[in-house]
PDB file of C-alpha atoms in Angstrom:
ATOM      1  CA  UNK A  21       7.000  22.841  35.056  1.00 68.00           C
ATOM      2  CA  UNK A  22       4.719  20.249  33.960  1.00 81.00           C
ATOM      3  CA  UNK A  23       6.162  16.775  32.318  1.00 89.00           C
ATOM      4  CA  UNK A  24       5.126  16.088  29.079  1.00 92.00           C
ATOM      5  CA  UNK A  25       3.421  12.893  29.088  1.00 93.00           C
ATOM      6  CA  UNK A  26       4.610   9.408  26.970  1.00 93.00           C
ATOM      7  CA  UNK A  27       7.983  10.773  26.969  1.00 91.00           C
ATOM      8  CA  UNK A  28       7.566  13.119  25.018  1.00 93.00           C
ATOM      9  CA  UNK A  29       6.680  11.041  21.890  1.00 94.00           C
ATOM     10  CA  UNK A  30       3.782  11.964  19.469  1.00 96.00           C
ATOM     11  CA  UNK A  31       1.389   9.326  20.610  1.00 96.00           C
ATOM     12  CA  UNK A  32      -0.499   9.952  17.425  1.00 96.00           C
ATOM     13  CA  UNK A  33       2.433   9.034  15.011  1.00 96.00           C
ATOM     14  CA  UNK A  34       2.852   6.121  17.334  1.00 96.00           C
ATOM     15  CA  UNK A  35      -0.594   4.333  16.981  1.00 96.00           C
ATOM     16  CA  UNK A  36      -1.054   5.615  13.120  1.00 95.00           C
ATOM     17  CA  UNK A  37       1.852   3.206  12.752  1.00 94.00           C
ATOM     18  CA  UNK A  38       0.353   0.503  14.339  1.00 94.00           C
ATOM     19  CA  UNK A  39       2.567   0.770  16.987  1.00 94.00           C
ATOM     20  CA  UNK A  40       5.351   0.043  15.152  1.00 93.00           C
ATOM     21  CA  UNK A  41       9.221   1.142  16.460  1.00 92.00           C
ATOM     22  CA  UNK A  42       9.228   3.281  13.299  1.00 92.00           C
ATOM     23  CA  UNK A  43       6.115   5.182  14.611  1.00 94.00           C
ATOM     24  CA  UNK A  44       8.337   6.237  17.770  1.00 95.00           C
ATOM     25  CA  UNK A  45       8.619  10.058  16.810  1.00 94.00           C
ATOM     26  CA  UNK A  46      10.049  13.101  18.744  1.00 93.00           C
ATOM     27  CA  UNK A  47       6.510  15.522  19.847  1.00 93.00           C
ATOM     28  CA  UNK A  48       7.187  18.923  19.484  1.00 92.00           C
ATOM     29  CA  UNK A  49       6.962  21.350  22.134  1.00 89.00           C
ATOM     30  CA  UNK A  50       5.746  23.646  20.001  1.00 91.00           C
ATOM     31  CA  UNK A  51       2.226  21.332  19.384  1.00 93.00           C
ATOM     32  CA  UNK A  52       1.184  20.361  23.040  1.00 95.00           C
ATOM     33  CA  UNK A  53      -2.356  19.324  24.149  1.00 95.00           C
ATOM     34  CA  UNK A  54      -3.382  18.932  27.107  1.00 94.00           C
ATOM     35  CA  UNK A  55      -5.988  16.358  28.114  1.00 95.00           C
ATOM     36  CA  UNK A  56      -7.359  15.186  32.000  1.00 94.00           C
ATOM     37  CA  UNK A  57      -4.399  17.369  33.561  1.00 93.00           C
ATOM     38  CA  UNK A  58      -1.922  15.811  31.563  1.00 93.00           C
ATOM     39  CA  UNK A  59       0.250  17.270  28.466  1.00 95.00           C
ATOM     40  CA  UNK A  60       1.119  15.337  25.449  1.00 95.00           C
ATOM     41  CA  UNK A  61       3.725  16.967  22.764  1.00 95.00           C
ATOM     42  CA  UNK A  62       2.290  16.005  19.171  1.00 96.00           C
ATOM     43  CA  UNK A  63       4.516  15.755  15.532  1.00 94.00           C
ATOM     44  CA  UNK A  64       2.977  18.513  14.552  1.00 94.00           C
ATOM     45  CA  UNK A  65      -0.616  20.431  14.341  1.00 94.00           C
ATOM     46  CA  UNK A  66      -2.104  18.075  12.430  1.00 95.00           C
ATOM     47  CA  UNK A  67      -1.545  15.074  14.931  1.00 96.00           C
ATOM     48  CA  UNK A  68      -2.250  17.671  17.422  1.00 96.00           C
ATOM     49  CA  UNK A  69      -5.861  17.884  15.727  1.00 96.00           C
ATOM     50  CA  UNK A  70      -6.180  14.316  15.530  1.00 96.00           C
ATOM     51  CA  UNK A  71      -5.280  14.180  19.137  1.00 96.00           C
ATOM     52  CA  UNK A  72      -7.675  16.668  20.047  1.00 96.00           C
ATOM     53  CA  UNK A  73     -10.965  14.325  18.171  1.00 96.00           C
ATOM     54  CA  UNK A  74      -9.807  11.307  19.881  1.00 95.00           C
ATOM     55  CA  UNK A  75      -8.021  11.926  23.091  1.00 95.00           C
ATOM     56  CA  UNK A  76      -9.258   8.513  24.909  1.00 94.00           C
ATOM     57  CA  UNK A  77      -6.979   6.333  21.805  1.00 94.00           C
ATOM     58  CA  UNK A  78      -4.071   8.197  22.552  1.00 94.00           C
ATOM     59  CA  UNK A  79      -4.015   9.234  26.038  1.00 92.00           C
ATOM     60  CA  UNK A  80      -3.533   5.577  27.043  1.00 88.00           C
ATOM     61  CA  UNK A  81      -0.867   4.604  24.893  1.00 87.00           C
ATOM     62  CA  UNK A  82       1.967   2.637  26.216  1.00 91.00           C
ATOM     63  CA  UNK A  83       5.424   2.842  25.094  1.00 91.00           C
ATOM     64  CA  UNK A  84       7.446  -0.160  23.967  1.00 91.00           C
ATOM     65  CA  UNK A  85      10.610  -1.069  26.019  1.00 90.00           C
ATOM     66  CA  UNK A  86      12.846  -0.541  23.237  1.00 89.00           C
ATOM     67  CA  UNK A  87      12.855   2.961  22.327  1.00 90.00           C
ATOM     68  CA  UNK A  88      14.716   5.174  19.971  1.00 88.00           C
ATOM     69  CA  UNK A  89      18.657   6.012  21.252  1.00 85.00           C
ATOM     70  CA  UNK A  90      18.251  10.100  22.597  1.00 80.00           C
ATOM     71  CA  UNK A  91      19.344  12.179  20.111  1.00 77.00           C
ATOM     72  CA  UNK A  92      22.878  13.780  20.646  1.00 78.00           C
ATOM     73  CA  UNK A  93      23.005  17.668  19.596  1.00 76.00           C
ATOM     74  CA  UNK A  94      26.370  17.243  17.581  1.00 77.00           C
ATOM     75  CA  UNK A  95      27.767  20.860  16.365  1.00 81.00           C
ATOM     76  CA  UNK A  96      27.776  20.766  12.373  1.00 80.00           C
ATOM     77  CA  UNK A  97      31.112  22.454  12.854  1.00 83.00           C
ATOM     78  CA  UNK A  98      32.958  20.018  14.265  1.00 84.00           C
ATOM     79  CA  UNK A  99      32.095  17.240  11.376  1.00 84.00           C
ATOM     80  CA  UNK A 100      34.958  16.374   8.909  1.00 88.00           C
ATOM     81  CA  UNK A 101      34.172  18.426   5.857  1.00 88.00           C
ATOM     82  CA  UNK A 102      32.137  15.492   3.855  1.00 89.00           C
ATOM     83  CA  UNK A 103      30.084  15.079   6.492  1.00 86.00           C
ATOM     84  CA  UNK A 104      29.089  18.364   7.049  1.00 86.00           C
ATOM     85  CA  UNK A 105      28.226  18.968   3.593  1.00 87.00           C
ATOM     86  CA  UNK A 106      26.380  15.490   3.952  1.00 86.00           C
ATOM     87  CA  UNK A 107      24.531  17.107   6.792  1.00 83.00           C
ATOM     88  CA  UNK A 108      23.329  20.554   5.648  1.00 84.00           C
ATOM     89  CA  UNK A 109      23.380  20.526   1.515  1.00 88.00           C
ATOM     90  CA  UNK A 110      23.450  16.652  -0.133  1.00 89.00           C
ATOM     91  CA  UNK A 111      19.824  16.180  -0.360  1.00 87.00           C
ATOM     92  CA  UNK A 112      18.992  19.674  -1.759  1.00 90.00           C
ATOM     93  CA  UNK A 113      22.285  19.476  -4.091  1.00 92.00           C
ATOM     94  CA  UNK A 114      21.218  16.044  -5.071  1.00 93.00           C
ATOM     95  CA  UNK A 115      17.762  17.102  -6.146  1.00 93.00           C
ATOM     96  CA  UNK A 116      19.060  20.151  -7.704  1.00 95.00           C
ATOM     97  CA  UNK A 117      21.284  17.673  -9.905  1.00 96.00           C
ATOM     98  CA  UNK A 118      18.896  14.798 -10.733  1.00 95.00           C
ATOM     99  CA  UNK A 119      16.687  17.165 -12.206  1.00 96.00           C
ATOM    100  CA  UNK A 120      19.981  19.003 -14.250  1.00 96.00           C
ATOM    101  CA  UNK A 121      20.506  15.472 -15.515  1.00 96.00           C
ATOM    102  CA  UNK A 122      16.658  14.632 -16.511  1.00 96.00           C
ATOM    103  CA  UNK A 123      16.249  17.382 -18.086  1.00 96.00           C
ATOM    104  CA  UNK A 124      19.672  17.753 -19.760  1.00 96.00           C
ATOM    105  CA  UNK A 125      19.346  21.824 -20.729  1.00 96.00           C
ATOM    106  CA  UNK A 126      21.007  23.560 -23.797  1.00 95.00           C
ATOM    107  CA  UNK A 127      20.139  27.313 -23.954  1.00 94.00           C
ATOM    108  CA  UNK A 128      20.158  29.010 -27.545  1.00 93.00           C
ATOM    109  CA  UNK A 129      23.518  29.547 -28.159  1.00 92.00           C
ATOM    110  CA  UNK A 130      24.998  28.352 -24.965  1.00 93.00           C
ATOM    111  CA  UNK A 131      27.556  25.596 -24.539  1.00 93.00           C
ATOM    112  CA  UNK A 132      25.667  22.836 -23.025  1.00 95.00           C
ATOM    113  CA  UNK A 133      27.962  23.788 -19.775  1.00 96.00           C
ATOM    114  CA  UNK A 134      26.751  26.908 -19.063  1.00 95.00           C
ATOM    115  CA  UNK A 135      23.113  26.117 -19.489  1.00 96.00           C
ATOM    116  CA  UNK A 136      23.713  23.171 -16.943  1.00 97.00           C
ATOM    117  CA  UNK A 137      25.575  25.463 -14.754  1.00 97.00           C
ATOM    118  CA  UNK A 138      22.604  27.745 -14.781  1.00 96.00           C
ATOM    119  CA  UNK A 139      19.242  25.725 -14.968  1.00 97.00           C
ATOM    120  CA  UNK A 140      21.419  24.383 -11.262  1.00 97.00           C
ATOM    121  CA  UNK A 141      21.893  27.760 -10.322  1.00 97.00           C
ATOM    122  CA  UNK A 142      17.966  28.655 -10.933  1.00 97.00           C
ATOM    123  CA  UNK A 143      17.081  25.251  -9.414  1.00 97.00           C
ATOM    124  CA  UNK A 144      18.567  25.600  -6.325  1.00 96.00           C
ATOM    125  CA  UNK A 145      17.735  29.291  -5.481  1.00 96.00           C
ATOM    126  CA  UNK A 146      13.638  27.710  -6.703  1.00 96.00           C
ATOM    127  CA  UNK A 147      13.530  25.013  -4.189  1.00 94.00           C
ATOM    128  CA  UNK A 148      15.540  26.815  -1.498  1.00 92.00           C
ATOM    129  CA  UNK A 149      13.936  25.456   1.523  1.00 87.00           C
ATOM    130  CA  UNK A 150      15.376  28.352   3.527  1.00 87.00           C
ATOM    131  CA  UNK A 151      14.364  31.295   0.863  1.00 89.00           C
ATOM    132  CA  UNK A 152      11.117  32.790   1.237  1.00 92.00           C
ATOM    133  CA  UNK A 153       7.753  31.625  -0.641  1.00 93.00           C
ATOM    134  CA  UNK A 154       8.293  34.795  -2.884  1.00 96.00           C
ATOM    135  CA  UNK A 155      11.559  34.267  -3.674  1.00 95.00           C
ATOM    136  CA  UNK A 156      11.159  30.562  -4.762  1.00 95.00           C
ATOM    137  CA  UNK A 157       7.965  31.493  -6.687  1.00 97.00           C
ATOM    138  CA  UNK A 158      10.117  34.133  -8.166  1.00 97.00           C
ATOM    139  CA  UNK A 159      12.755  31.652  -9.110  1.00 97.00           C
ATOM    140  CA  UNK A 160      10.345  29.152  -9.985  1.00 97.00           C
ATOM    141  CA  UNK A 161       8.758  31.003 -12.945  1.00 97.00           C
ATOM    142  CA  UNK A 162      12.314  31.803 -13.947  1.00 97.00           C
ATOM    143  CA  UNK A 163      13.667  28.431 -14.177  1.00 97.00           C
ATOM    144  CA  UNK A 164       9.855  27.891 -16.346  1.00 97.00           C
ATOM    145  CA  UNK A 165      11.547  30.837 -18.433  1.00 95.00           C
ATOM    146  CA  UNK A 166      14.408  28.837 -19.037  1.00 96.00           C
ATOM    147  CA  UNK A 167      13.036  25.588 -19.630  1.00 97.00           C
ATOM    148  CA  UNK A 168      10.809  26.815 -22.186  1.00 95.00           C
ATOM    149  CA  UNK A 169      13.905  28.560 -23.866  1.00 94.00           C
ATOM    150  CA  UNK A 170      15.917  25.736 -23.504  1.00 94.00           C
ATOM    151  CA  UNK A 171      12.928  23.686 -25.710  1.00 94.00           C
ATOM    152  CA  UNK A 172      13.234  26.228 -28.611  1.00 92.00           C
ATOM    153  CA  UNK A 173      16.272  24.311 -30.003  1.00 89.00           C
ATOM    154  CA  UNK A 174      15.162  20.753 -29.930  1.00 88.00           C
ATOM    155  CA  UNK A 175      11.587  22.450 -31.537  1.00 90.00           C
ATOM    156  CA  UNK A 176      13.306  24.148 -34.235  1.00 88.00           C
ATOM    157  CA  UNK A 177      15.330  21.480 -34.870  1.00 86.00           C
ATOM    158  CA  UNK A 178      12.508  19.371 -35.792  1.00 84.00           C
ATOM    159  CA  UNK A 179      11.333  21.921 -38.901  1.00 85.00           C
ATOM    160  CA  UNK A 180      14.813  22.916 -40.011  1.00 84.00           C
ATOM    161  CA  UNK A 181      16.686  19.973 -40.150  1.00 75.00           C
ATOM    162  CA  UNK A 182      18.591  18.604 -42.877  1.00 77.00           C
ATOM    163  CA  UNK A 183      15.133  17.593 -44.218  1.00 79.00           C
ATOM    164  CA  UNK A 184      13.507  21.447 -43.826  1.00 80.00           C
ATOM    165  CA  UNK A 185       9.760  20.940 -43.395  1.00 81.00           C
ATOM    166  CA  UNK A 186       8.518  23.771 -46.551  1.00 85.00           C
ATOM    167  CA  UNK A 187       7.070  27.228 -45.229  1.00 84.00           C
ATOM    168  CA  UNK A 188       3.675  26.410 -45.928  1.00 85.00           C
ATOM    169  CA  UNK A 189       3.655  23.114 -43.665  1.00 86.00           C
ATOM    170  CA  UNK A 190       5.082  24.891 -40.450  1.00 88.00           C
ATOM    171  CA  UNK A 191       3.452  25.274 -37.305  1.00 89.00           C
ATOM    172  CA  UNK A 192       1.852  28.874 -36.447  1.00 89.00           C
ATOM    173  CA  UNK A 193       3.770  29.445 -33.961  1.00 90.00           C
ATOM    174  CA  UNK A 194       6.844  28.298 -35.611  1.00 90.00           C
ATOM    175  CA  UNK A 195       7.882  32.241 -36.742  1.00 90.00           C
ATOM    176  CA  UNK A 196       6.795  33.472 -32.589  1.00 92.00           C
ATOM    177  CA  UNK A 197       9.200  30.623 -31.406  1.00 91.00           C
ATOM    178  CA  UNK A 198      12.348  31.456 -34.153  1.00 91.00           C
ATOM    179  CA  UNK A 199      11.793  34.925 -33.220  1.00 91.00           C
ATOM    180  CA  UNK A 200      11.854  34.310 -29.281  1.00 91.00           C
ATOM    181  CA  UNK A 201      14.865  32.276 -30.265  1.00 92.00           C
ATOM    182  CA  UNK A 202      16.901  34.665 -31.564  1.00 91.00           C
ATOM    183  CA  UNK A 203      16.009  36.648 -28.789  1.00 90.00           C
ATOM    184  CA  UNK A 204      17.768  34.626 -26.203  1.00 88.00           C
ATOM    185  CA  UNK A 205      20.712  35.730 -28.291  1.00 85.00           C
ATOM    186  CA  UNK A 206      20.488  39.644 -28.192  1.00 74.00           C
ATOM    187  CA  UNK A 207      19.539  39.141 -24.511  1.00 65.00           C
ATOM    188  CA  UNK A 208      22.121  36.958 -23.318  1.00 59.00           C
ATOM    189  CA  UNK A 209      24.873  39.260 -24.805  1.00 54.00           C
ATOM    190  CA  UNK A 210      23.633  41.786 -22.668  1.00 51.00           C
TER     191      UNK A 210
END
């Protein structure tokens, strides 16, 4: 077999960063180009493009003396429990709970517990980056769903308040949106 050329580095990454240690990324073998007999591994396709328009900048590239540390394989089983959860779920769990917390839900008669517990529940299975693109869209318009009935209190609120706006002032919609929210009650008892 054939060694991959600069190490194995994405020479593209590497000048794009003006040579910087930061630019020093793992090529994948997956996105290999070959140029003058030689074959480079690229970041991915796009570099591998980039590569391909320019060959002569990136073919000559020299690498640094200090270089990254090789990556270990480490088994995600054999990390203390924290850090395996560090590993595999924090950054999708932390998203999924920012957003909980910006957005702070309350379903139509829903404790404001159980609506957090489930606009997290519809968040996660949305932005899934292991679920497929039609389950996430599927989720996606879901957790819309639920947003927009999660709105319907803090909308009716506003016209019947202590201070009841009279029948001739409210919005058009204003009967559609009591009706749909009334309808998160029948439907949720189901």
């Amino acid at each position: 077999p054939q060694e991959v050329e600069f190490r194995g580095y994405c020479p593209v990454s590497y000048i794009d960063s003006g040579q910087r240690y930061e630019g020093i990324l793992d090529g994948d073998l997956h996105c290999v180009a070959e140029y003058k007999n030689k074959l480079y591994a690229m970041g991915s396709d796009s570099k591998r493009e980039i590569f391909m328009r320019y060959p002569d900048k990136f073919s000559d590239v020299t690498l640094p003396a200090k270089l990254p540390p090789p990556k270990v394989k480490f088994p995600l089983n054999r990390l203390p429990m924290l850090g395996y959860l560090e590993q595999t779920v924090s950054l999708t769990l932390h998203k999924s709970l920012t957003a909980v917390g910006e957005f702070k839900p309350k379903f139509p008669f829903l404790s404001p517990e159980v609506s957090a517990q489930i606009f997290l529940a519809l968040h996660l299975k949305a932005f899934n980056p292991l679920g497929s693109d039609h389950s996430r869209k599927k989720y996606k318009d879901k957790l819309a769903k639920f947003q927009t009935q999660c709105s319907l209190v803090s909308y009716l609120g506003t016209y019947m308040g202590p201070r009841r706006t009279p029948v001739e002032e409210l919005p058009r919609d204003f009967g559609e949106k009591l009706d749909s929210f009334f309808s998160c009650q029948t439907a949720h008892a189901k």
